[in-house]
Coordinates of C-alpha atoms in Angstrom, one line a residue:
X17 CA 84.9 60.1 71.0
X18 CA 84.1 59.2 74.8
X19 CA 84.8 55.5 74.1
X20 CA 88.3 56.8 72.8
X21 CA 89.2 58.8 75.6
X22 CA 88.2 55.9 78.2
X23 CA 90.0 53.2 76.6
X24 CA 93.4 55.3 76.1
X25 CA 93.0 56.6 79.9
X26 CA 92.7 52.7 80.8
X27 CA 95.8 52.0 78.9
X28 CA 97.7 54.6 80.6
X29 CA 96.8 53.7 83.7
X30 CA 97.3 50.2 83.3
X31 CA 101.3 51.3 81.6
X32 CA 102.0 53.1 84.6
X33 CA 101.2 50.2 87.0
X34 CA 103.5 48.1 85.0
X35 CA 106.1 50.8 85.2
X36 CA 105.9 50.8 89.0
X37 CA 106.1 47.4 89.3
X38 CA 109.2 47.1 87.0
X39 CA 112.9 47.4 88.6
X40 CA 115.5 48.5 86.8
X41 CA 117.9 46.5 89.4
X42 CA 116.0 43.3 88.9
X43 CA 116.2 43.4 84.9
X44 CA 119.7 44.3 85.1
X45 CA 121.8 41.8 83.4
X46 CA 124.0 39.6 85.2
X47 CA 126.3 38.6 82.5
X48 CA 127.5 40.7 79.7
X49 CA 129.7 40.3 76.6
X50 CA 131.0 43.2 74.6
X51 CA 132.1 42.8 71.3
X52 CA 133.2 46.2 70.4
X53 CA 136.1 48.2 72.2
X54 CA 134.0 51.5 72.8
X55 CA 131.2 49.4 74.5
X56 CA 133.6 47.7 76.6
X57 CA 135.0 51.0 77.5
X58 CA 131.6 52.2 78.0
X59 CA 130.5 49.1 80.1
X60 CA 133.7 49.7 82.9
X61 CA 133.2 53.4 83.0
X62 CA 129.6 52.4 84.3
X63 CA 131.2 50.0 87.0
X64 CA 129.7 46.9 85.1
X65 CA 133.4 45.4 84.7
X66 CA 132.6 42.4 87.2
X67 CA 129.5 41.4 84.8
X68 CA 132.0 41.5 81.8
X69 CA 132.2 37.6 80.8
X70 CA 133.9 37.9 77.4
X71 CA 135.1 41.0 75.2
X72 CA 136.8 41.0 71.7
X73 CA 140.7 40.9 71.2
X74 CA 140.7 44.6 70.3
X75 CA 139.4 45.3 73.8
X76 CA 142.5 46.9 75.5
X77 CA 141.3 49.6 77.8
X78 CA 140.8 49.8 80.9
X79 CA 143.8 47.3 81.4
X80 CA 141.4 45.3 83.5
X81 CA 139.6 44.5 80.1
X82 CA 142.8 42.3 78.8
X83 CA 142.2 40.0 81.5
X84 CA 138.8 39.3 80.2
X85 CA 137.8 35.9 78.3
X86 CA 137.9 36.5 74.6
X87 CA 134.3 36.0 73.2
X88 CA 134.9 36.6 69.7
X89 CA 137.0 38.5 67.1
X90 CA 135.3 41.9 66.1
X91 CA 135.9 41.5 62.3
X92 CA 135.4 37.8 62.3
X93 CA 132.6 37.4 64.2
X94 CA 131.5 35.1 67.2
X95 CA 129.9 31.8 68.1
X96 CA 126.4 33.2 69.3
X97 CA 125.2 30.1 70.2
X98 CA 127.8 29.5 72.5
X99 CA 127.1 32.9 74.1
X100 CA 123.2 31.8 74.7
X101 CA 123.8 28.6 76.1
X102 CA 126.5 30.4 78.6
X103 CA 123.9 32.2 79.8
X104 CA 124.6 35.7 78.6
X105 CA 122.0 38.0 79.1
X106 CA 123.3 41.4 76.9
X107 CA 125.7 41.7 74.2
X108 CA 127.3 44.8 73.1
X109 CA 127.9 45.6 69.6
X110 CA 129.0 48.6 67.5
X111 CA 126.3 49.7 64.6
X112 CA 129.0 49.0 62.5
X113 CA 128.3 45.1 63.0
X114 CA 125.3 45.1 60.7
X115 CA 125.9 41.4 60.2
X116 CA 126.1 40.7 63.7
X117 CA 123.1 42.8 64.8
X118 CA 120.9 40.9 62.1
X119 CA 122.2 37.4 63.6
X120 CA 121.4 38.6 67.4
X121 CA 117.6 39.5 66.4
X122 CA 117.7 36.1 64.8
X123 CA 119.0 34.0 67.6
X124 CA 116.7 36.4 70.2
X125 CA 119.8 37.4 72.6
X126 CA 119.4 41.1 73.8
X127 CA 122.0 43.2 72.8
X128 CA 122.7 47.0 72.7
X129 CA 124.0 49.0 69.9
X130 CA 126.9 51.5 70.4
X131 CA 126.6 54.4 68.0
X132 CA 129.7 56.3 67.2
X133 CA 129.2 58.4 64.3
X134 CA 129.0 61.7 66.3
X135 CA 129.5 62.8 70.0
X136 CA 125.9 63.0 70.4
X137 CA 125.7 59.2 69.2
X138 CA 128.4 58.3 71.9
X139 CA 126.3 60.1 74.9
X140 CA 123.3 58.4 73.7
X141 CA 124.7 55.0 73.9
X142 CA 126.2 56.0 77.2
X143 CA 122.7 56.6 78.6
X144 CA 121.0 53.7 76.7
X145 CA 123.6 51.2 78.1
X146 CA 123.5 52.9 81.4
X147 CA 119.6 52.5 81.4
X148 CA 119.8 48.6 80.2
X149 CA 122.5 47.7 83.2
X150 CA 120.2 49.9 86.0
X151 CA 122.8 52.5 86.2
X152 CA 121.1 55.5 84.9
X153 CA 122.7 58.1 87.6
X154 CA 126.2 57.0 86.9
X155 CA 125.4 57.4 82.9
X156 CA 124.1 60.6 83.7
X157 CA 127.0 61.8 85.5
X158 CA 129.6 60.3 83.2
X159 CA 127.7 62.2 80.0
X160 CA 127.8 65.2 82.1
X161 CA 131.5 65.2 83.1
X162 CA 132.7 64.3 79.3
X163 CA 130.3 67.3 78.3
X164 CA 131.8 69.7 80.8
X165 CA 135.5 68.5 80.0
X166 CA 134.6 69.3 76.1
X167 CA 133.4 72.7 76.9
X168 CA 136.2 73.8 78.7
X169 CA 138.4 72.9 75.9
X170 CA 136.5 74.9 73.4
X171 CA 136.4 77.7 75.7
X172 CA 140.4 77.7 75.8
X173 CA 140.8 77.4 72.3
X174 CA 137.6 79.8 71.2
X175 CA 140.1 83.0 71.2
X176 CA 142.5 81.6 68.6
X177 CA 142.5 81.5 64.9
X178 CA 141.2 78.1 63.7
X179 CA 143.9 76.8 61.3
X180 CA 142.7 74.4 58.4
X181 CA 143.0 70.6 58.9
X182 CA 142.9 67.2 57.2
X183 CA 142.6 64.5 59.7
X184 CA 144.2 61.1 58.2
X185 CA 142.4 58.1 59.8
X186 CA 143.6 55.4 57.4
X187 CA 147.0 54.7 55.4
X188 CA 149.4 52.2 54.5
X189 CA 151.9 53.2 56.6
X190 CA 154.7 50.9 55.2
X191 CA 154.9 52.9 52.2
X192 CA 157.5 54.9 51.9
X193 CA 155.5 57.3 49.9
X194 CA 151.8 58.4 50.7
X195 CA 149.7 57.8 47.8
X196 CA 146.6 57.7 49.3
X197 CA 144.9 58.0 52.6
X198 CA 141.3 58.0 54.3
X199 CA 140.1 61.4 55.5
X200 CA 137.2 62.2 58.3
X201 CA 134.7 64.4 56.7
X202 CA 132.5 66.9 58.4
X203 CA 129.9 64.5 59.8
X204 CA 132.3 62.3 62.1
X205 CA 133.0 62.6 65.8
X206 CA 136.8 63.4 64.8
X207 CA 135.5 66.8 62.9
X208 CA 133.5 67.2 65.9
X209 CA 136.4 67.2 68.3
X210 CA 138.6 69.0 65.8
X211 CA 136.2 71.8 65.8
X212 CA 136.3 71.8 69.8
X213 CA 140.2 72.0 69.6
X214 CA 140.1 75.2 67.5
X215 CA 140.8 73.5 64.0
X216 CA 138.6 73.6 61.0
X217 CA 138.4 70.5 58.9
X218 CA 138.3 71.4 55.1
X219 CA 137.3 67.6 54.0
X220 CA 133.9 67.9 53.0
X221 CA 131.1 64.5 53.9
X222 CA 130.1 63.3 50.4
X223 CA 128.9 60.1 49.9
X224 CA 131.0 58.6 52.9
X225 CA 131.9 60.4 56.0
X226 CA 135.6 58.8 55.3
X227 CA 136.7 60.0 51.9
X228 CA 139.4 58.6 50.0
X229 CA 142.3 61.5 49.2
X230 CA 144.8 61.3 46.7
X231 CA 147.9 63.0 46.9
X232 CA 146.5 65.6 44.2
X233 CA 143.3 66.1 46.1
X234 CA 145.5 66.8 49.1
X235 CA 147.7 69.5 47.2
X236 CA 144.5 70.9 46.2
X237 CA 143.2 71.2 49.9
X238 CA 146.7 72.3 50.9
X239 CA 145.5 72.6 54.6
X240 CA 147.6 74.4 57.6
X241 CA 147.7 71.2 59.6
X242 CA 147.4 67.4 59.1
X243 CA 146.2 65.3 61.8
X244 CA 147.4 61.9 61.2
X245 CA 145.8 58.9 63.4
X246 CA 147.9 56.0 63.2
X247 CA 146.3 53.6 65.6
X248 CA 148.6 51.3 67.4
X249 CA 151.2 48.4 66.5
X250 CA 149.1 46.0 68.3
X251 CA 146.3 46.4 66.0
X252 CA 148.4 47.2 62.7
X253 CA 147.6 45.4 59.7
X254 CA 149.1 45.7 56.4
X255 CA 149.2 44.2 53.0
X256 CA 152.6 43.7 53.3
X257 CA 153.6 40.3 55.2
X258 CA 156.9 41.4 56.5
X259 CA 157.3 44.6 58.5
X260 CA 159.4 46.5 60.8
X261 CA 156.8 47.6 63.0
X262 CA 159.0 49.8 65.5
X263 CA 160.1 51.4 62.1
X264 CA 156.7 51.8 60.9
X265 CA 155.4 53.4 63.9
X266 CA 158.7 55.6 64.4
X267 CA 157.2 59.4 64.6
X268 CA 160.0 60.6 62.6
X269 CA 159.5 58.2 60.0
X270 CA 155.7 58.9 59.8
X271 CA 156.5 62.6 59.6
X272 CA 159.0 62.0 56.6
X273 CA 156.5 60.4 54.6
X274 CA 154.3 63.5 54.7
X275 CA 157.4 65.8 54.1
X276 CA 158.3 63.8 50.8
X277 CA 155.1 65.4 49.3
X278 CA 156.3 68.7 47.6
X279 CA 154.2 71.6 47.8
X280 CA 152.5 70.5 50.8
X281 CA 152.1 73.8 53.5
X282 CA 151.5 71.6 56.4
X283 CA 154.7 69.4 56.1
X284 CA 157.0 72.6 54.7
X285 CA 155.7 74.4 57.9
X286 CA 156.5 71.4 60.3
X287 CA 152.8 71.3 61.0
X288 CA 152.3 67.3 60.9
X289 CA 150.8 66.0 64.2
X290 CA 150.8 62.0 64.8
X291 CA 148.8 60.2 67.2
X292 CA 149.1 57.1 67.7
X293 CA 147.7 54.4 70.1
X294 CA 144.1 53.1 70.5
X295 CA 142.9 56.1 72.4
X296 CA 142.4 57.8 68.6
X297 CA 140.2 55.2 67.6
X298 CA 137.8 54.9 70.4
X299 CA 135.2 57.6 70.6
X300 CA 133.9 56.9 74.0
X301 CA 134.5 58.0 77.8
X302 CA 137.6 59.2 76.6
X303 CA 136.9 61.6 73.9
X304 CA 137.9 64.7 75.7
X305 CA 141.1 63.1 76.1
X306 CA 141.5 63.3 72.0
X307 CA 140.1 66.5 71.7
X308 CA 142.7 67.9 74.5
X309 CA 145.6 66.1 72.3
X310 CA 144.1 67.9 69.4
X311 CA 143.8 71.2 71.1
X312 CA 147.6 71.0 72.6
X313 CA 148.9 70.3 68.9
X314 CA 146.9 73.1 67.4
X315 CA 147.1 75.7 70.2
X316 CA 149.8 75.0 72.5
X317 CA 149.8 78.4 74.5
X318 CA 146.3 77.9 75.5
X319 CA 147.2 75.1 77.7
X320 CA 150.6 76.7 79.4

């Protein structure tokens, strides 16, 4: 037993010496590639924009991100060998990119994974990237700022009744009638932001956190409000080859599609809320802006 404690003491002493010699600044990456839009936003928010050597075709925020070289495509992958040859010492990816993470492990390139299922995941990812970049203080400050903004929104909406809500996150916008769509379940950042905004998500998470809902399923839920997140024209993909994007993304047209569903309470009451723009697809440093938009739609009196 005495030998065990003596060995442990020596090990801890050696570890502390190594930690004392390790400098976050010297270990910080000098050339970063971000293969996820959320990761790109986090890096810029932490003051790492000057170190970013490449982003995806979908990285559009902040505006400076659009000027960065395109290192790959979020869906179709990238040439990791080329990144390695180019001296990249950190690659930032999303937890949705399983095959890419596997390839990164095989090539030995240092990487960071942005988790984005929940608010806690996103805040933890900000701190993790901050640590890797030697910017722990900036990361802590950013996280506290996001939490403060979310708390402010929660307090403003707390006294109001919580309407039942369905959050549509994906559907075929070019169809004249909504046949089915995907909705965010309880165990998602969308649901958490909705709760902060003063709403109540009535779509339960089951086998997946994003459930496919049919027209009949929607009528059985019959929510007070519908939040329809439609993305942006620049990133829209349709099964139909020729589409009029201006017409498709016209908010009146999008509301009419919901209004055509007979028996839908939210549509009959005029409570369809359309949110367009890539902001609403990105659970990152701007999460509080998403929650604020939801809150203003659900409880406009709270923000007068």
